[in-house]
């Protein structure tokens, strides 16, 4: 239980003891201002209204029922009946002292581990990964890491698009190139974008080729060995491309996490059969359709979702229905989270709704589309190359490294070569990831190199720098954090603020995974770094005249700050460096 939850349960208990009905919520929140205490309970007013009592009187009664003597130094009533809770420095000290050598900085593993299926990245394999895949990949991966950090079981599902008519064209083209010159194939496939374009060109201009391509789609779908081999080769090469990107970005996806669209093929006829048995299917001019009352067309008619086309072909939605069956009934998910852009919102609402009606999902399982907005250029339009083309992720990462190299050459000319390589990589990848993660995912955001590489503000370089700053304090003091022995003392107001921040890591992570919102963690780490800078200014460590016990205590704070920043950045999938 994090601190907020602990206070919530304690104040709720007191509310009930003071006469509020069973189940009344204390509504404890972190206080907006220091004079309102560290936490504030807002639930008294509502409860008093229901009971027909004076809220301030009820609040007094609640306070009498509280047993927080060890935890709180002061509990006050404010305004119409808010309860402000000021935590005790001694209690903070006790908590923090236990966490000094704990890399998890006091965050326990969940008592009840849940199974969370996370569908992210999921590119279509016909083309190379481009900026459109960045947000899903980065946000999904950091939420994945947060769940794992909290002790939950995560099943990563990279639902790659490896099926569909364009693959007929691609494998036919691959075969044709090989017939002309086997070496040309691997050459061309090293650039999937060009390969796709050339294949498409042949398809559009050469009717004989188009005929073969169409034949190959049918053959592939009916399990023809030759076509399947070609297709497997293509998919393998395309997945290698994605894996290179994952590796560069420090994204935790591997081959084992690929659960492609094609993996559900065999189950699709079954999906149709089950929907039919439930009476959900309607024949609409030869196509099989589910009509949903809760979605209306422009004319106010129930909206139809096509599950099987007239020619027998299945659709993107059909595969998603099968995937939910698998995730709920085979993987036994408690939650299935989809990191897919906002334009697919209706697709998911419809698929989720059909699954509920058909029993493809289970009552215990929550299906959630965690939508995100678009990545925009400085002009506020979708992010494109200067020529107006899609930006390949590989090229974006190259540019980040070039820019970081220039920046680090100016900022830290004294690093040795090996350190430099690490710092450039950490800053480059960190900047791209952090710029994305630090924004509320539901809105669009402007991708701007200068902003994300700035050393001030809520950026990766700022947080990475703060971390190295703490590390340098230890170097200067000539001790390792593990060697510290003294007692942590919360005395100065800056120490109190820092102590409170450090204690809120757990609740920040809890909210982040509940909402699938990494920007909450970014905001938190930014606050930790800022609070630390203020603390360090007021409470120097290595200055002459600082007493030994004080120095030890301050170093303990530094150790906690370093561990929190490191653990937090780890959850975001961002590497730290010791010096920069
Ligand atoms: N491949 C899809 C695309 O690029 C995203 C897949 C998302 N996941 C899913 N289960 N539909 O648009």
Coordinates of C-alpha atoms and ligand atoms in Angstrom, one line a residue:
X1 CA 0.0 0.0 0.0
X2 CA 1.4 3.4 -0.9
X3 CA 1.1 6.3 1.6
X4 CA -1.9 7.9 0.0
X5 CA -3.7 4.5 0.0
X6 CA -2.7 4.0 3.6
X7 CA -4.1 7.4 4.7
X8 CA -7.2 6.8 2.5
X9 CA -8.0 3.5 4.3
X10 CA -7.3 5.0 7.7
X11 CA -9.4 8.1 7.3
X12 CA -12.1 6.1 5.6
X13 CA -12.2 3.8 8.6
X14 CA -12.4 6.8 10.9
X15 CA -15.2 8.3 8.9
X16 CA -17.3 5.1 9.3
X17 CA -16.5 5.0 13.0
X18 CA -17.7 8.6 13.2
X19 CA -21.1 7.6 11.8
X20 CA -20.7 7.7 8.0
X21 CA -22.1 4.7 6.1
X22 CA -19.9 1.7 5.4
X23 CA -17.9 2.2 2.3
X24 CA -17.6 6.0 2.5
X25 CA -14.5 7.3 0.9
X26 CA -12.1 9.7 2.6
X27 CA -10.9 11.0 -0.8
X28 CA -7.3 11.6 0.3
X29 CA -5.2 13.5 -2.2
X30 CA -1.7 15.1 -2.0
X31 CA -2.2 18.7 -0.9
X32 CA -1.8 21.4 -3.5
X33 CA 0.0 23.7 -1.1
X34 CA 2.3 23.2 1.9
X35 CA 0.0 25.1 4.3
X36 CA -2.7 22.5 3.6
X37 CA -0.4 19.8 4.9
X38 CA 1.1 16.9 2.9
X39 CA -2.2 15.1 2.3
X40 CA -5.8 16.3 2.4
X41 CA -9.0 14.4 2.9
X42 CA -11.9 15.8 1.0
X43 CA -14.6 13.2 1.7
X44 CA -16.1 14.7 4.9
X45 CA -18.3 17.3 3.3
X46 CA -20.1 14.8 1.1
X47 CA -20.6 12.4 4.0
X48 CA -21.9 15.2 6.3
X49 CA -24.4 16.2 3.6
X50 CA -25.7 12.7 3.4
X51 CA -25.9 12.4 7.2
X52 CA -27.5 15.9 7.5
X53 CA -24.7 16.9 9.9
X54 CA -22.4 19.9 10.2
X55 CA -19.3 19.0 8.2
X56 CA -16.8 20.7 10.6
X57 CA -18.3 18.8 13.5
X58 CA -18.1 15.6 11.6
X59 CA -14.5 16.3 10.7
X60 CA -13.7 16.8 14.4
X61 CA -15.3 13.5 15.2
X62 CA -13.3 11.8 12.4
X63 CA -10.1 13.2 13.8
X64 CA -10.9 11.9 17.2
X65 CA -11.3 8.4 15.6
X66 CA -8.0 8.5 13.8
X67 CA -5.0 6.6 15.1
X68 CA -2.2 8.3 13.2
X69 CA -0.2 9.4 16.2
X70 CA 3.0 7.7 14.9
X71 CA 2.6 9.1 11.4
X72 CA 1.2 12.6 11.6
X73 CA 2.5 15.5 13.6
X74 CA -0.5 17.7 13.0
X75 CA -4.1 17.1 11.7
X76 CA -6.2 20.2 11.0
X77 CA -9.6 21.1 9.8
X78 CA -9.7 23.7 7.1
X79 CA -12.4 25.5 5.3
X80 CA -15.8 23.8 5.2
X81 CA -14.4 20.5 6.5
X82 CA -11.2 19.5 4.7
X83 CA -8.8 17.5 6.9
X84 CA -5.2 18.4 6.4
X85 CA -2.6 15.9 7.4
X86 CA 1.0 16.9 8.2
X87 CA 3.3 14.0 8.4
X88 CA 5.9 13.6 11.1
X89 CA 9.5 14.1 10.2
X90 CA 10.5 11.2 12.6
X91 CA 8.2 8.9 10.7
X92 CA 9.6 10.1 7.3
X93 CA 13.1 9.5 8.7
X94 CA 12.2 6.0 9.8
X95 CA 10.8 5.1 6.4
X96 CA 13.6 6.6 4.3
X97 CA 16.3 5.1 6.5
X98 CA 15.1 1.6 5.6
X99 CA 15.3 2.4 1.9
X100 CA 18.9 3.7 1.7
X101 CA 20.4 0.6 0.2
X102 CA 17.2 -0.5 -1.6
X103 CA 17.4 0.0 -5.3
X104 CA 13.6 -0.1 -5.4
X105 CA 13.5 2.8 -2.9
X106 CA 10.8 1.3 -0.8
X107 CA 8.4 0.2 -3.5
X108 CA 7.2 -3.3 -2.6
X109 CA 6.1 -5.9 -5.2
X110 CA 2.3 -6.1 -5.4
X111 CA 0.7 -8.6 -3.0
X112 CA -1.8 -9.6 -5.7
X113 CA 0.1 -9.9 -8.9
X114 CA -2.2 -9.4 -12.0
X115 CA -1.8 -10.6 -15.5
X116 CA -1.5 -7.6 -17.9
X117 CA -1.4 -8.1 -21.6
X118 CA 0.1 -5.1 -23.4
X119 CA -0.3 -4.8 -27.2
X120 CA 2.2 -2.3 -28.4
X121 CA 4.5 -1.3 -31.2
X122 CA 2.7 -3.7 -33.6
X123 CA 4.0 -2.3 -36.9
X124 CA 2.9 -3.6 -40.3
X125 CA 5.7 -5.6 -41.6
X126 CA 5.3 -4.7 -45.3
X127 CA 7.2 -1.5 -44.6
X128 CA 10.0 -0.3 -42.4
X129 CA 9.2 1.2 -39.0
X130 CA 8.5 5.0 -39.3
X131 CA 7.7 7.7 -36.8
X132 CA 4.1 6.6 -36.7
X133 CA 5.3 3.6 -34.7
X134 CA 7.3 5.5 -32.2
X135 CA 4.7 6.5 -29.7
X136 CA 3.1 3.1 -29.3
X137 CA 6.6 1.5 -29.0
X138 CA 7.9 3.9 -26.4
X139 CA 4.8 4.4 -24.3
X140 CA 3.8 0.8 -24.4
X141 CA 7.3 -0.3 -23.3
X142 CA 7.5 2.1 -20.4
X143 CA 4.1 1.1 -19.1
X144 CA 5.2 -2.6 -19.4
X145 CA 8.3 -1.9 -17.4
X146 CA 6.3 -0.1 -14.7
X147 CA 3.9 -3.1 -14.3
X148 CA 6.9 -5.4 -14.0
X149 CA 8.6 -3.2 -11.5
X150 CA 5.5 -3.3 -9.4
X151 CA 5.6 -7.1 -9.5
X152 CA 2.8 -7.9 -12.1
X153 CA 3.0 -10.4 -14.8
X154 CA 3.1 -8.7 -18.2
X155 CA 2.6 -10.5 -21.5
X156 CA 4.0 -8.4 -24.3
X157 CA 2.1 -8.8 -27.5
X158 CA 3.6 -7.4 -30.6
X159 CA 0.6 -7.7 -32.9
X160 CA 2.5 -7.2 -36.1
X161 CA 0.7 -6.9 -39.4
X162 CA 2.1 -9.7 -41.4
X163 CA -1.0 -10.7 -43.4
X164 CA -3.1 -9.2 -46.1
X165 CA -3.0 -8.7 -49.8
X166 CA 0.1 -6.6 -50.0
X167 CA 2.2 -9.6 -49.1
X168 CA 1.3 -11.4 -52.3
X169 CA 2.8 -8.5 -54.2
X170 CA 5.9 -8.4 -52.0
X171 CA 6.7 -12.1 -52.2
X172 CA 6.0 -12.2 -56.0
X173 CA 8.4 -9.3 -56.4
X174 CA 11.0 -11.0 -54.2
X175 CA 10.8 -14.1 -56.3
X176 CA 11.1 -12.2 -59.5
X177 CA 14.2 -10.3 -58.3
X178 CA 15.8 -13.5 -57.2
X179 CA 15.3 -15.0 -60.7
X180 CA 17.1 -12.1 -62.2
X181 CA 19.9 -11.8 -59.7
X182 CA 19.9 -13.5 -56.2
X183 CA 22.2 -10.9 -54.8
X184 CA 19.8 -8.1 -55.6
X185 CA 17.2 -9.5 -53.2
X186 CA 19.1 -8.9 -50.0
X187 CA 20.3 -5.6 -51.3
X188 CA 16.9 -4.4 -52.0
X189 CA 15.4 -5.8 -48.8
X190 CA 17.9 -3.8 -46.8
X191 CA 15.7 -0.9 -47.6
X192 CA 12.1 -2.1 -47.2
X193 CA 10.7 1.3 -48.1
X194 CA 12.3 1.2 -51.6
X195 CA 11.4 -2.5 -51.9
X196 CA 7.8 -1.8 -51.2
X197 CA 7.7 1.1 -53.7
X198 CA 9.3 -0.9 -56.5
X199 CA 7.0 -3.8 -55.9
X200 CA 4.0 -1.5 -56.0
X201 CA 5.3 0.1 -59.2
X202 CA 5.5 -3.3 -60.9
X203 CA 2.1 -4.2 -59.6
X204 CA 0.6 -1.0 -60.9
X205 CA 2.4 -1.1 -64.3
X206 CA 2.8 -4.7 -65.2
X207 CA -0.5 -6.6 -65.4
X208 CA 1.2 -10.0 -65.7
X209 CA 3.1 -9.3 -62.5
X210 CA -0.1 -8.1 -60.8
X211 CA -1.8 -11.4 -61.9
X212 CA 1.0 -13.4 -60.2
X213 CA 0.8 -11.3 -57.1
X214 CA -2.9 -11.9 -56.8
X215 CA -2.4 -15.6 -57.3
X216 CA 0.2 -15.6 -54.6
X217 CA -2.2 -14.0 -52.1
X218 CA -4.6 -16.9 -52.6
X219 CA -1.9 -19.5 -52.6
X220 CA -0.4 -18.1 -49.4
X221 CA -3.7 -18.1 -47.7
X222 CA -4.4 -21.6 -48.7
X223 CA -1.1 -22.8 -47.2
X224 CA 1.0 -23.3 -50.4
X225 CA 4.5 -24.3 -49.3
X226 CA 6.4 -22.3 -51.8
X227 CA 4.6 -19.0 -51.1
X228 CA 4.8 -19.6 -47.4
X229 CA 8.6 -20.0 -47.6
X230 CA 9.0 -16.7 -49.5
X231 CA 6.6 -15.0 -47.1
X232 CA 8.5 -16.3 -44.0
X233 CA 11.8 -15.0 -45.5
X234 CA 10.3 -11.6 -46.0
X235 CA 8.8 -11.5 -42.5
X236 CA 12.0 -12.5 -41.0
X237 CA 13.9 -9.7 -42.7
X238 CA 11.3 -7.2 -41.8
X239 CA 11.3 -8.3 -38.1
X240 CA 15.1 -7.9 -38.1
X241 CA 14.6 -4.3 -39.1
X242 CA 12.2 -3.7 -36.2
X243 CA 14.5 -5.5 -33.8
X244 CA 17.4 -3.2 -34.7
X245 CA 15.2 -0.3 -33.8
X246 CA 14.1 -1.9 -30.5
X247 CA 17.7 -2.5 -29.6
X248 CA 18.8 1.0 -30.4
X249 CA 15.9 2.5 -28.4
X250 CA 16.4 0.1 -25.5
X251 CA 12.9 -1.2 -26.0
X252 CA 12.3 -4.6 -24.3
X253 CA 10.5 -6.4 -27.2
X254 CA 12.0 -9.6 -28.6
X255 CA 11.0 -12.2 -31.1
X256 CA 9.2 -14.1 -28.4
X257 CA 6.8 -11.3 -28.0
X258 CA 5.7 -11.4 -31.6
X259 CA 2.1 -12.6 -31.8
X260 CA 1.4 -11.7 -35.4
X261 CA -2.0 -11.3 -37.1
X262 CA -1.3 -14.5 -39.0
X263 CA -1.1 -16.4 -35.7
X264 CA -4.9 -16.1 -35.4
X265 CA -5.7 -17.4 -38.9
X266 CA -6.8 -20.8 -37.9
X267 CA -9.1 -19.4 -35.3
X268 CA -11.0 -17.1 -37.6
X269 CA -13.6 -19.6 -39.0
X270 CA -14.2 -20.5 -35.4
X271 CA -14.8 -16.8 -34.5
X272 CA -17.4 -16.7 -37.2
X273 CA -19.0 -19.9 -36.0
X274 CA -19.2 -18.7 -32.4
X275 CA -20.7 -15.3 -33.4
X276 CA -23.2 -17.2 -35.4
X277 CA -24.2 -19.5 -32.6
X278 CA -24.8 -16.4 -30.4
X279 CA -27.1 -15.1 -33.1
X280 CA -24.9 -12.0 -33.6
X281 CA -24.2 -12.4 -37.3
X282 CA -26.4 -11.0 -40.1
X283 CA -26.0 -11.8 -43.7
X284 CA -25.7 -8.4 -45.5
X285 CA -25.4 -8.8 -49.3
X286 CA -23.2 -11.8 -48.9
X287 CA -21.0 -10.4 -46.2
X288 CA -21.2 -11.4 -42.6
X289 CA -21.9 -8.5 -40.3
X290 CA -22.5 -7.8 -36.6
X291 CA -24.9 -4.9 -36.1
X292 CA -24.3 -2.9 -33.0
X293 CA -27.2 -0.9 -31.5
X294 CA -24.9 1.3 -29.4
X295 CA -23.2 2.7 -32.6
X296 CA -25.4 4.6 -34.9
X297 CA -24.9 5.5 -38.6
X298 CA -25.6 9.0 -39.8
X299 CA -29.1 7.9 -40.5
X300 CA -29.6 6.6 -37.0
X301 CA -29.4 3.0 -37.9
X302 CA -27.4 0.4 -35.9
X303 CA -23.9 0.4 -37.3
X304 CA -22.6 -2.8 -39.0
X305 CA -19.1 -4.2 -38.4
X306 CA -18.0 -6.5 -41.3
X307 CA -16.5 -9.7 -39.9
X308 CA -16.2 -11.6 -43.2
X309 CA -16.3 -10.2 -46.6
X310 CA -18.4 -11.5 -49.5
X311 CA -15.4 -13.3 -51.0
X312 CA -14.8 -15.1 -47.7
X313 CA -11.9 -12.8 -46.7
X314 CA -11.4 -11.8 -43.0
X315 CA -10.7 -8.3 -41.7
X316 CA -8.5 -6.5 -39.3
X317 CA -11.4 -6.6 -36.8
X318 CA -11.9 -10.3 -37.2
X319 CA -8.3 -10.9 -36.1
X320 CA -8.7 -8.6 -33.1
X321 CA -11.7 -10.6 -32.0
X322 CA -9.7 -13.8 -32.1
X323 CA -6.8 -12.0 -30.3
X324 CA -9.1 -11.0 -27.4
X325 CA -10.4 -14.6 -27.1
X326 CA -6.8 -15.7 -26.8
X327 CA -5.8 -13.0 -24.4
X328 CA -8.8 -13.5 -22.1
X329 CA -9.3 -17.2 -22.2
X330 CA -5.8 -18.6 -22.8
X331 CA -3.6 -15.9 -21.2
X332 CA -6.2 -15.2 -18.5
X333 CA -5.6 -11.5 -18.6
X334 CA -6.9 -9.1 -15.9
X335 CA -6.3 -6.2 -18.2
X336 CA -5.5 -5.9 -21.9
X337 CA -4.0 -2.6 -22.8
X338 CA -3.8 -1.4 -26.4
X339 CA -1.3 1.3 -27.3
X340 CA -2.7 2.3 -30.6
X341 CA -3.2 5.8 -32.0
X342 CA -6.5 7.6 -31.4
X343 CA -7.7 7.2 -34.9
X344 CA -8.5 3.6 -34.1
X345 CA -10.7 4.5 -31.2
X346 CA -14.0 3.4 -32.9
X347 CA -12.4 0.2 -34.1
X348 CA -11.6 -0.8 -30.6
X349 CA -14.9 0.3 -29.1
X350 CA -16.7 -1.9 -31.6
X351 CA -14.4 -4.9 -31.2
X352 CA -14.6 -4.7 -27.4
X353 CA -18.4 -4.4 -27.6
X354 CA -18.7 -7.5 -29.8
X355 CA -16.4 -9.4 -27.5
X356 CA -18.5 -8.7 -24.5
X357 CA -21.7 -9.8 -26.3
X358 CA -20.0 -12.9 -27.7
X359 CA -18.3 -13.9 -24.4
X360 CA -14.9 -13.6 -26.1
X361 CA -13.8 -11.5 -23.2
X362 CA -14.2 -12.5 -19.6
X363 CA -15.9 -10.4 -16.9
X364 CA -12.7 -10.2 -14.9
X365 CA -10.8 -8.7 -17.8
X366 CA -10.7 -5.0 -18.6
X367 CA -10.2 -4.1 -22.2
X368 CA -8.6 -0.7 -22.6
X369 CA -7.6 1.3 -25.6
X370 CA -4.9 3.7 -24.4
X371 CA -5.0 6.0 -27.3
X372 CA -2.4 8.6 -28.1
X373 CA -2.2 11.7 -30.3
X374 CA 0.0 12.4 -33.2
X375 CA 3.6 13.5 -33.5
X376 CA 3.6 16.9 -35.2
X377 CA 6.3 19.0 -36.8
X378 CA 7.1 22.6 -35.8
X379 CA 4.4 23.7 -38.3
X380 CA 1.8 21.8 -36.3
X381 CA 1.2 19.3 -39.1
X382 CA 2.0 15.6 -39.0
X383 CA 5.8 15.1 -38.7
X384 CA 7.3 14.5 -42.2
X385 CA 10.6 14.8 -44.0
X386 CA 11.4 18.1 -45.7
X387 CA 10.3 16.5 -49.0
X388 CA 7.0 15.5 -47.3
X389 CA 7.7 11.8 -47.0
X390 CA 7.4 9.5 -43.9
X391 CA 10.3 9.7 -41.6
X392 CA 12.0 6.4 -41.1
X393 CA 12.7 5.6 -37.4
X394 CA 16.2 4.5 -38.2
X395 CA 17.0 7.9 -39.7
X396 CA 15.3 9.7 -36.8
X397 CA 17.6 7.9 -34.4
X398 CA 20.6 8.6 -36.5
X399 CA 19.8 12.3 -36.4
X400 CA 19.3 12.2 -32.7
X401 CA 22.8 10.7 -32.2
X402 CA 24.3 13.3 -34.5
X403 CA 22.7 16.1 -32.7
X404 CA 23.6 14.7 -29.3
X405 CA 27.2 14.3 -30.4
X406 CA 27.5 17.9 -31.3
X407 CA 25.9 19.0 -28.0
X408 CA 28.1 16.8 -25.9
X409 CA 31.3 17.9 -27.7
X410 CA 30.4 21.4 -26.6
X411 CA 29.1 20.7 -23.1
X412 CA 31.5 18.0 -22.0
X413 CA 34.7 18.1 -24.0
X414 CA 36.7 16.4 -21.2
X415 CA 35.0 13.0 -21.3
X416 CA 37.1 10.2 -22.6
X417 CA 36.1 8.5 -25.9
X418 CA 34.4 5.5 -24.3
X419 CA 32.3 7.7 -21.9
X420 CA 31.4 9.9 -24.7
X421 CA 29.9 7.1 -26.7
X422 CA 27.7 6.1 -23.8
X423 CA 26.7 9.7 -23.0
X424 CA 25.7 10.4 -26.6
X425 CA 23.6 7.4 -26.8
X426 CA 21.9 8.0 -23.4
X427 CA 21.2 11.6 -24.3
X428 CA 20.0 10.9 -27.8
X429 CA 17.7 8.0 -27.1
X430 CA 16.7 9.5 -23.7
X431 CA 15.8 12.8 -25.4
X432 CA 13.5 11.2 -28.0
X433 CA 11.8 8.9 -25.5
X434 CA 11.4 11.4 -22.7
X435 CA 10.0 14.1 -25.1
X436 CA 7.3 11.7 -25.9
X437 CA 6.7 10.1 -22.5
X438 CA 6.6 13.4 -20.7
X439 CA 3.5 14.6 -22.6
X440 CA 0.0 13.5 -21.7
X441 CA -0.3 10.8 -24.3
X442 CA -3.9 11.7 -25.3
X443 CA -2.8 14.9 -27.0
X444 CA -0.8 15.6 -30.1
X445 CA 2.7 16.9 -29.5
X446 CA 5.3 18.9 -31.4
X447 CA 8.5 17.1 -32.0
X448 CA 11.2 19.6 -31.6
X449 CA 14.9 18.8 -31.4
X450 CA 16.0 21.9 -29.5
X451 CA 13.4 21.5 -26.8
X452 CA 14.1 17.8 -26.2
X453 CA 17.9 18.3 -26.1
X454 CA 17.8 21.3 -23.8
X455 CA 19.6 21.0 -20.4
X456 CA 16.9 22.9 -18.6
X457 CA 13.2 22.2 -18.3
X458 CA 11.4 18.8 -18.2
X459 CA 13.8 17.0 -20.5
X460 CA 16.0 13.9 -20.5
X461 CA 19.3 15.9 -20.5
X462 CA 18.1 17.8 -17.4
X463 CA 17.2 14.6 -15.4
X464 CA 20.3 12.7 -16.7
X465 CA 22.4 15.7 -15.6
X466 CA 20.8 15.8 -12.2
X467 CA 21.7 12.2 -11.7
X468 CA 25.3 12.7 -12.6
X469 CA 25.4 15.7 -10.3
X470 CA 24.4 13.5 -7.4
X471 CA 27.0 11.0 -8.4
X472 CA 29.7 13.7 -8.5
X473 CA 28.8 14.6 -4.9
X474 CA 29.8 11.1 -3.9
X475 CA 33.0 11.2 -6.0
X476 CA 33.9 14.4 -4.3
X477 CA 33.1 13.1 -0.8
X478 CA 35.2 10.0 -1.6
X479 CA 32.5 7.5 -0.5
X480 CA 30.2 5.1 -2.1
X481 CA 26.5 5.2 -1.2
X482 CA 26.8 1.6 0.2
X483 CA 29.4 2.8 2.6
X484 CA 27.2 5.3 4.4
X485 CA 26.4 4.6 7.9
X486 CA 24.9 7.7 9.5
X487 CA 21.4 8.6 10.3
X488 CA 19.1 10.4 8.0
X489 CA 17.6 13.5 9.6
X490 CA 14.8 15.6 8.3
X491 CA 15.5 19.1 9.7
X492 CA 15.6 21.9 7.1
X493 CA 12.4 22.7 5.2
X494 CA 14.2 21.8 2.0
X495 CA 14.9 18.3 3.5
X496 CA 11.3 18.0 4.5
X497 CA 10.1 18.7 1.0
X498 CA 12.7 16.4 -0.5
X499 CA 11.8 13.6 2.0
X500 CA 8.1 13.9 1.1
X501 CA 8.8 13.8 -2.7
X502 CA 11.0 10.7 -2.2
X503 CA 8.2 9.0 -0.4
X504 CA 5.8 9.4 -3.2
X505 CA 7.6 7.3 -5.8
X506 CA 5.3 4.3 -5.1
X507 CA 2.0 6.2 -5.4
X508 CA 3.3 7.8 -8.6
X509 CA 3.9 4.4 -10.1
X510 CA 0.6 3.1 -9.0
X511 CA -1.3 5.9 -10.7
X512 CA 0.9 5.7 -13.8
X513 CA -0.1 2.0 -14.3
X514 CA -3.7 2.5 -13.4
X515 CA -4.0 5.2 -16.1
X516 CA -1.3 4.0 -18.5
X517 CA 0.2 7.5 -18.3
X518 CA 4.0 7.7 -18.2
X519 CA 4.0 11.5 -18.1
X520 CA 3.0 11.3 -14.5
X521 CA 6.3 9.5 -13.7
X522 CA 8.2 12.0 -15.9
X523 CA 6.7 14.9 -14.0
X524 CA 7.5 13.2 -10.7
X525 CA 11.2 12.7 -11.7
X526 CA 11.4 16.2 -12.8
X527 CA 10.1 17.3 -9.4
X528 CA 12.6 15.0 -7.6
X529 CA 15.5 16.5 -9.6
X530 CA 14.3 20.1 -9.0
X531 CA 13.6 19.5 -5.3
X532 CA 17.1 17.9 -5.0
X533 CA 18.7 21.0 -6.6
X534 CA 17.0 23.3 -4.1
X535 CA 17.9 21.0 -1.3
X536 CA 21.5 20.9 -2.4
X537 CA 21.8 24.7 -2.5
X538 CA 20.4 25.0 1.0
X539 CA 22.1 22.0 2.4
X540 CA 25.6 21.6 1.0
X541 CA 27.5 18.4 1.5
X542 CA 31.1 18.9 0.7
X543 CA 31.5 22.4 2.0
X544 CA 34.0 23.1 4.7
X545 CA 32.4 23.4 8.1
X546 CA 29.6 21.0 7.6
X547 CA 29.5 18.7 10.6
X548 CA 30.1 15.0 10.0
X549 CA 26.7 13.8 11.1
X550 CA 25.0 16.4 9.0
X551 CA 27.1 15.5 6.0
X552 CA 26.3 11.8 6.5
X553 CA 22.6 12.6 6.6
X554 CA 22.7 14.8 3.5
X555 CA 24.7 12.1 1.7
X556 CA 21.9 9.6 2.6
X557 CA 19.4 12.0 0.9
X558 CA 21.7 12.0 -2.1
X559 CA 21.7 8.3 -2.2
X560 CA 18.0 8.1 -2.2
X561 CA 17.7 10.7 -4.9
X562 CA 20.2 8.8 -7.1
X563 CA 18.3 5.5 -6.6
X564 CA 14.9 7.1 -7.3
X565 CA 16.1 8.8 -10.4
X566 CA 17.8 5.6 -11.6
X567 CA 14.8 3.4 -10.9
X568 CA 12.4 5.9 -12.4
X569 CA 14.5 6.3 -15.6
X570 CA 14.8 2.5 -15.8
X571 CA 11.0 2.3 -15.8
X572 CA 10.9 4.8 -18.6
X573 CA 13.5 2.7 -20.5
X574 CA 16.1 5.4 -20.3
X575 CA 19.7 4.5 -19.6
X576 CA 21.7 6.6 -17.1
X577 CA 25.4 7.5 -17.2
X578 CA 27.6 8.2 -14.2
X579 CA 29.3 11.3 -15.5
X580 CA 28.6 13.8 -18.3
Ligands
LIG1 N1 -0.7 -3.0 -37.2 C1 -1.6 -2.0 -36.8 C2 -1.3 -0.6 -37.4 O1 -0.2 -0.4 -37.8 C3 -1.7 -1.8 -35.3 C4 -2.1 -3.0 -34.5 C5 -2.6 -2.6 -33.1 N2 -3.0 -3.8 -32.4 C6 -4.1 -4.4 -32.6 N3 -4.4 -5.5 -31.9 N4 -5.0 -4.0 -33.5 O2 -2.2 0.2 -37.5

